[in-house]
Amino acid sequence: MSASSDKQLQRLDEIAGSLYEAAYTNNRQAGFQQVQQLQRMMTVELRRASGHKEGWIAMEQDARSIERALVNSQMSSEWLLQAARIRLAADALVRPEHALLLQYESIMQDDLSRVEKAWKRQTGDGAIAARASMNSLEAHMKRVEPAMNLLYGSMHGAEVVERISYTNRLLEASRSNTTNDAMIDRSIIALKESIVHMYDKSGRAEVLPTTAIASTSNPLSWTLFLGAFISAILTYSGWRKYKLNPFGVKPLP
């Protein structure tokens, strides 16, 4: 990669960080300015220099979605997901060996652990509880998908996406007793293996602490992003401990 392309990627990463900061703080004016800059940065030359086509397409679609939301005066909750997806994708381009998306492996495995516990409940509503728990896993996969596509192509995470969809269908069918428990058990196991496979194929080294490689050009953006990330981990840990393991413990209202 040329020095010029490298500088452009660094700038793209800075803009993506500022865009996420604007979404997190519901600063619509700053968000509109940043998304316009982002769109101008995603030139044909830059896309040819780094990343896979599918990832760039996803980033462009997310940028257009943010622009529409801002034009229609929608709240940041309507475009925060897209801003996070762009942030993760840009970060992955600049620091692929230590990309923040790699930290999501443990979160997604934790999501699936909660699905398994919900499915094994002896209260007669295991399928309903497990299907509800699948929403978190599905949301996290959607969040990292553009970054995965950008680094490795669209086929890299396709198995995880398909297995999430298949497991959801089995759980929904189980409500009307049109599937059997063994099929769901096998599907959950296969889904777990596909997540491991997706991250193993990334060829990463051990992930270093994110703060060690964070860009210093926009520290507030990184603080907000990592704060949300850490908050998510703590929330899932608490939920796993108190909500989805209710044996002998009264569930919280």
Tab-separated table of C-alpha atoms in Angstrom:
chain	number	residue	atom	x	y	z
A	1	MET	CA	0.000	0.000	0.000
A	2	SER	CA	1.293	3.450	-0.882
A	3	ALA	CA	2.028	6.092	1.723
A	4	SER	CA	-0.789	8.185	0.274
A	5	SER	CA	-3.317	5.364	0.679
A	6	ASP	CA	-2.108	4.736	4.209
A	7	LYS	CA	-2.687	8.387	5.117
A	8	GLN	CA	-6.139	8.242	3.553
A	9	LEU	CA	-7.040	5.184	5.619
A	10	GLN	CA	-5.847	6.918	8.765
A	11	ARG	CA	-8.028	9.882	7.900
A	12	LEU	CA	-10.972	7.591	7.161
A	13	ASP	CA	-10.519	6.021	10.582
A	14	GLU	CA	-10.518	9.448	12.228
A	15	ILE	CA	-13.715	10.461	10.444
A	16	ALA	CA	-15.401	7.170	11.347
A	17	GLY	CA	-14.473	7.769	14.978
A	18	SER	CA	-15.901	11.280	14.894
A	19	LEU	CA	-19.067	9.996	13.234
A	20	TYR	CA	-19.544	7.429	15.975
A	21	GLU	CA	-18.929	10.112	18.593
A	22	ALA	CA	-21.606	12.280	16.974
A	23	ALA	CA	-24.073	9.388	16.970
A	24	TYR	CA	-23.288	8.485	20.572
A	25	THR	CA	-23.856	12.069	21.726
A	26	ASN	CA	-26.795	12.673	19.343
A	27	ASN	CA	-24.994	15.542	17.619
A	28	ARG	CA	-26.880	15.625	14.336
A	29	GLN	CA	-25.009	18.583	12.856
A	30	ALA	CA	-21.610	17.001	13.450
A	31	GLY	CA	-22.952	13.658	12.258
A	32	PHE	CA	-24.074	15.138	8.953
A	33	GLN	CA	-20.714	16.822	8.415
A	34	GLN	CA	-18.792	13.648	9.231
A	35	VAL	CA	-20.889	11.350	7.059
A	36	GLN	CA	-20.435	13.683	4.093
A	37	GLN	CA	-16.675	13.690	4.644
A	38	LEU	CA	-16.727	9.921	4.941
A	39	GLN	CA	-18.531	9.540	1.629
A	40	ARG	CA	-15.998	11.785	-0.085
A	41	MET	CA	-13.140	9.739	1.376
A	42	MET	CA	-14.378	6.414	0.008
A	43	THR	CA	-12.870	6.886	-3.433
A	44	VAL	CA	-12.374	4.190	-6.046
A	45	GLU	CA	-8.611	4.465	-5.586
A	46	LEU	CA	-8.832	3.880	-1.840
A	47	ARG	CA	-11.142	0.908	-2.269
A	48	ARG	CA	-8.729	-0.643	-4.725
A	49	ALA	CA	-5.815	-0.104	-2.360
A	50	SER	CA	-7.247	-1.976	0.612
A	51	GLY	CA	-10.144	-4.174	1.628
A	52	HIS	CA	-12.708	-6.310	-0.157
A	53	LYS	CA	-15.448	-4.897	-2.344
A	54	GLU	CA	-18.291	-6.296	-0.208
A	55	GLY	CA	-17.063	-4.443	2.862
A	56	TRP	CA	-16.824	-1.127	1.049
A	57	ILE	CA	-20.338	-1.603	-0.318
A	58	ALA	CA	-21.633	-2.209	3.214
A	59	MET	CA	-19.900	0.943	4.461
A	60	GLU	CA	-21.395	2.997	1.635
A	61	GLN	CA	-24.868	1.634	2.371
A	62	ASP	CA	-24.505	2.443	6.061
A	63	ALA	CA	-23.301	5.959	5.232
A	64	ARG	CA	-26.316	6.552	2.984
A	65	SER	CA	-28.609	5.187	5.686
A	66	ILE	CA	-27.125	7.628	8.206
A	67	GLU	CA	-27.498	10.501	5.764
A	68	ARG	CA	-31.180	9.670	5.208
A	69	ALA	CA	-31.794	9.418	8.950
A	70	LEU	CA	-30.225	12.819	9.527
A	71	VAL	CA	-32.106	14.454	6.665
A	72	ASN	CA	-35.322	13.074	8.172
A	73	SER	CA	-34.349	14.464	11.606
A	74	GLN	CA	-34.257	11.042	13.236
A	75	MET	CA	-32.708	10.519	16.658
A	76	SER	CA	-29.247	8.987	17.012
A	77	SER	CA	-30.798	5.672	18.029
A	78	GLU	CA	-31.840	5.344	14.390
A	79	TRP	CA	-28.280	5.607	13.079
A	80	LEU	CA	-26.044	4.552	15.971
A	81	LEU	CA	-25.827	0.965	14.703
A	82	GLN	CA	-24.647	2.085	11.268
A	83	ALA	CA	-22.110	4.440	12.846
A	84	ALA	CA	-20.769	1.590	14.989
A	85	ARG	CA	-20.513	-0.696	11.952
A	86	ILE	CA	-18.557	1.954	10.062
A	87	ARG	CA	-16.343	2.561	13.093
A	88	LEU	CA	-15.489	-1.128	13.393
A	89	ALA	CA	-14.853	-1.453	9.659
A	90	ALA	CA	-12.517	1.541	9.459
A	91	ASP	CA	-10.669	0.389	12.562
A	92	ALA	CA	-10.197	-3.063	11.010
A	93	LEU	CA	-8.629	-1.541	7.897
A	94	VAL	CA	-6.112	0.503	9.855
A	95	ARG	CA	-5.167	-2.094	12.480
A	96	PRO	CA	-6.278	-5.530	11.175
A	97	GLU	CA	-4.095	-7.542	13.556
A	98	HIS	CA	-5.608	-5.864	16.601
A	99	ALA	CA	-9.009	-4.808	15.295
A	100	LEU	CA	-11.685	-4.108	17.855
A	101	LEU	CA	-14.004	-6.517	16.039
A	102	LEU	CA	-11.792	-9.382	17.264
A	103	GLN	CA	-12.931	-8.622	20.795
A	104	TYR	CA	-16.451	-9.558	19.743
A	105	GLU	CA	-15.611	-13.256	19.617
A	106	SER	CA	-15.928	-13.587	23.389
A	107	ILE	CA	-19.120	-11.506	23.415
A	108	MET	CA	-20.710	-13.649	20.714
A	109	GLN	CA	-19.712	-16.837	22.516
A	110	ASP	CA	-21.219	-15.378	25.665
A	111	ASP	CA	-24.408	-14.631	23.730
A	112	LEU	CA	-24.564	-18.242	22.620
A	113	SER	CA	-23.918	-19.496	26.140
A	114	ARG	CA	-26.994	-17.575	27.264
A	115	VAL	CA	-28.967	-19.124	24.408
A	116	GLU	CA	-27.924	-22.603	25.562
A	117	LYS	CA	-28.893	-21.904	29.163
A	118	ALA	CA	-32.231	-20.487	28.091
A	119	TRP	CA	-32.909	-23.492	25.862
A	120	LYS	CA	-32.209	-25.917	28.732
A	121	ARG	CA	-34.624	-24.249	31.124
A	122	GLN	CA	-37.060	-26.649	32.732
A	123	THR	CA	-39.916	-24.144	32.883
A	124	GLY	CA	-41.547	-25.083	29.583
A	125	ASP	CA	-40.588	-21.870	27.808
A	126	GLY	CA	-37.044	-22.782	26.793
A	127	ALA	CA	-37.601	-22.251	23.075
A	128	ILE	CA	-39.161	-18.830	23.628
A	129	ALA	CA	-36.373	-17.748	25.988
A	130	ALA	CA	-33.653	-19.077	23.686
A	131	ARG	CA	-35.156	-17.351	20.661
A	132	ALA	CA	-35.217	-14.063	22.575
A	133	SER	CA	-31.575	-14.554	23.573
A	134	MET	CA	-30.629	-15.132	19.938
A	135	ASN	CA	-31.468	-11.488	19.213
A	136	SER	CA	-28.314	-10.331	20.968
A	137	LEU	CA	-26.095	-12.695	18.994
A	138	GLU	CA	-27.752	-11.666	15.749
A	139	ALA	CA	-27.273	-7.976	16.574
A	140	HIS	CA	-23.583	-8.446	17.325
A	141	MET	CA	-23.034	-10.350	14.092
A	142	LYS	CA	-24.695	-7.532	12.172
A	143	ARG	CA	-22.400	-5.071	13.902
A	144	VAL	CA	-19.167	-6.822	12.901
A	145	GLU	CA	-20.274	-8.100	9.493
A	146	PRO	CA	-19.057	-5.111	7.401
A	147	ALA	CA	-15.642	-5.237	9.071
A	148	MET	CA	-15.397	-8.979	8.452
A	149	ASN	CA	-16.441	-8.475	4.836
A	150	LEU	CA	-13.912	-5.702	4.403
A	151	LEU	CA	-11.023	-7.799	5.696
A	152	TYR	CA	-11.895	-11.260	4.397
A	153	GLY	CA	-14.777	-11.047	1.900
A	154	SER	CA	-18.489	-11.762	2.252
A	155	MET	CA	-18.128	-15.548	2.372
A	156	HIS	CA	-16.063	-15.386	5.549
A	157	GLY	CA	-18.971	-14.826	7.920
A	158	ALA	CA	-21.683	-16.316	5.715
A	159	GLU	CA	-21.844	-19.583	7.654
A	160	VAL	CA	-22.463	-17.782	10.947
A	161	VAL	CA	-25.238	-15.692	9.375
A	162	GLU	CA	-26.888	-18.781	7.894
A	163	ARG	CA	-26.628	-20.791	11.107
A	164	ILE	CA	-28.115	-17.956	13.136
A	165	SER	CA	-31.055	-17.850	10.735
A	166	TYR	CA	-31.464	-21.643	10.797
A	167	THR	CA	-31.322	-21.832	14.598
A	168	ASN	CA	-33.918	-19.075	14.837
A	169	ARG	CA	-36.249	-21.004	12.540
A	170	LEU	CA	-35.849	-24.182	14.586
A	171	LEU	CA	-36.571	-22.375	17.842
A	172	GLU	CA	-39.634	-20.703	16.360
A	173	ALA	CA	-40.888	-24.032	15.013
A	174	SER	CA	-40.328	-25.627	18.409
A	175	ARG	CA	-43.028	-23.419	19.886
A	176	SER	CA	-45.599	-25.351	17.872
A	177	ASN	CA	-43.821	-28.691	18.381
A	178	THR	CA	-42.883	-29.002	14.704
A	179	THR	CA	-39.230	-29.769	15.406
A	180	ASN	CA	-37.327	-31.889	17.902
A	181	ASP	CA	-34.902	-31.006	20.653
A	182	ALA	CA	-31.991	-32.922	19.118
A	183	MET	CA	-32.113	-30.772	15.978
A	184	ILE	CA	-31.886	-27.614	18.051
A	185	ASP	CA	-29.052	-29.033	20.153
A	186	ARG	CA	-27.078	-29.863	17.014
A	187	SER	CA	-27.796	-26.477	15.478
A	188	ILE	CA	-26.525	-24.614	18.548
A	189	ILE	CA	-23.348	-26.716	18.583
A	190	ALA	CA	-22.791	-26.060	14.874
A	191	LEU	CA	-23.383	-22.345	15.409
A	192	LYS	CA	-20.787	-22.269	18.168
A	193	GLU	CA	-18.274	-24.015	15.914
A	194	SER	CA	-18.965	-21.600	13.059
A	195	ILE	CA	-18.206	-18.606	15.286
A	196	VAL	CA	-14.905	-20.172	16.348
A	197	HIS	CA	-14.133	-20.967	12.720
A	198	MET	CA	-14.908	-17.417	11.612
A	199	TYR	CA	-12.430	-15.951	14.067
A	200	ASP	CA	-9.808	-18.667	13.631
A	201	LYS	CA	-9.707	-18.008	9.888
A	202	SER	CA	-8.881	-14.384	10.533
A	203	GLY	CA	-5.323	-15.528	11.217
A	204	ARG	CA	-4.974	-13.095	14.065
A	205	ALA	CA	-2.356	-13.086	16.755
A	206	GLU	CA	-3.424	-12.740	20.360
A	207	VAL	CA	-5.445	-9.568	20.663
A	208	LEU	CA	-3.568	-6.843	22.497
A	209	PRO	CA	-5.327	-4.442	24.862
A	210	THR	CA	-7.291	-2.075	22.684
A	211	THR	CA	-6.026	1.006	24.467
A	212	ALA	CA	-2.488	0.120	23.421
A	213	ILE	CA	-3.264	0.649	19.748
A	214	ALA	CA	-6.031	3.224	19.899
A	215	SER	CA	-5.656	6.246	17.686
A	216	THR	CA	-4.677	9.340	19.618
A	217	SER	CA	-6.214	11.641	17.036
A	218	ASN	CA	-9.678	11.297	18.528
A	219	PRO	CA	-9.413	10.039	22.123
A	220	LEU	CA	-12.965	11.019	23.050
A	221	SER	CA	-14.355	8.833	20.287
A	222	TRP	CA	-12.340	5.854	21.507
A	223	THR	CA	-13.402	6.522	25.087
A	224	LEU	CA	-17.066	6.519	24.095
A	225	PHE	CA	-16.714	3.461	21.896
A	226	LEU	CA	-14.788	1.441	24.460
A	227	GLY	CA	-17.110	2.621	27.205
A	228	ALA	CA	-20.069	1.217	25.295
A	229	PHE	CA	-18.108	-1.969	24.619
A	230	ILE	CA	-17.197	-2.501	28.295
A	231	SER	CA	-20.729	-1.646	29.370
A	232	ALA	CA	-22.019	-4.332	27.023
A	233	ILE	CA	-19.713	-6.934	28.561
A	234	LEU	CA	-20.791	-6.053	32.097
A	235	THR	CA	-24.445	-6.081	31.110
A	236	TYR	CA	-24.187	-9.530	29.540
A	237	SER	CA	-22.290	-10.910	32.526
A	238	GLY	CA	-24.919	-9.609	34.928
A	239	TRP	CA	-27.770	-10.858	32.788
A	240	ARG	CA	-26.186	-14.290	32.508
A	241	LYS	CA	-25.699	-14.521	36.248
A	242	TYR	CA	-29.040	-13.225	37.467
A	243	LYS	CA	-31.609	-13.387	34.695
A	244	LEU	CA	-31.037	-16.488	32.588
A	245	ASN	CA	-30.047	-18.759	35.420
A	246	PRO	CA	-33.145	-18.375	37.583
A	247	PHE	CA	-33.085	-21.774	39.288
A	248	GLY	CA	-34.015	-21.057	42.874
A	249	VAL	CA	-33.860	-17.321	42.231
A	250	LYS	CA	-36.886	-15.183	41.492
A	251	PRO	CA	-36.392	-13.458	38.098
A	252	LEU	CA	-36.235	-9.705	38.183
A	253	PRO	CA	-39.423	-7.980	36.942
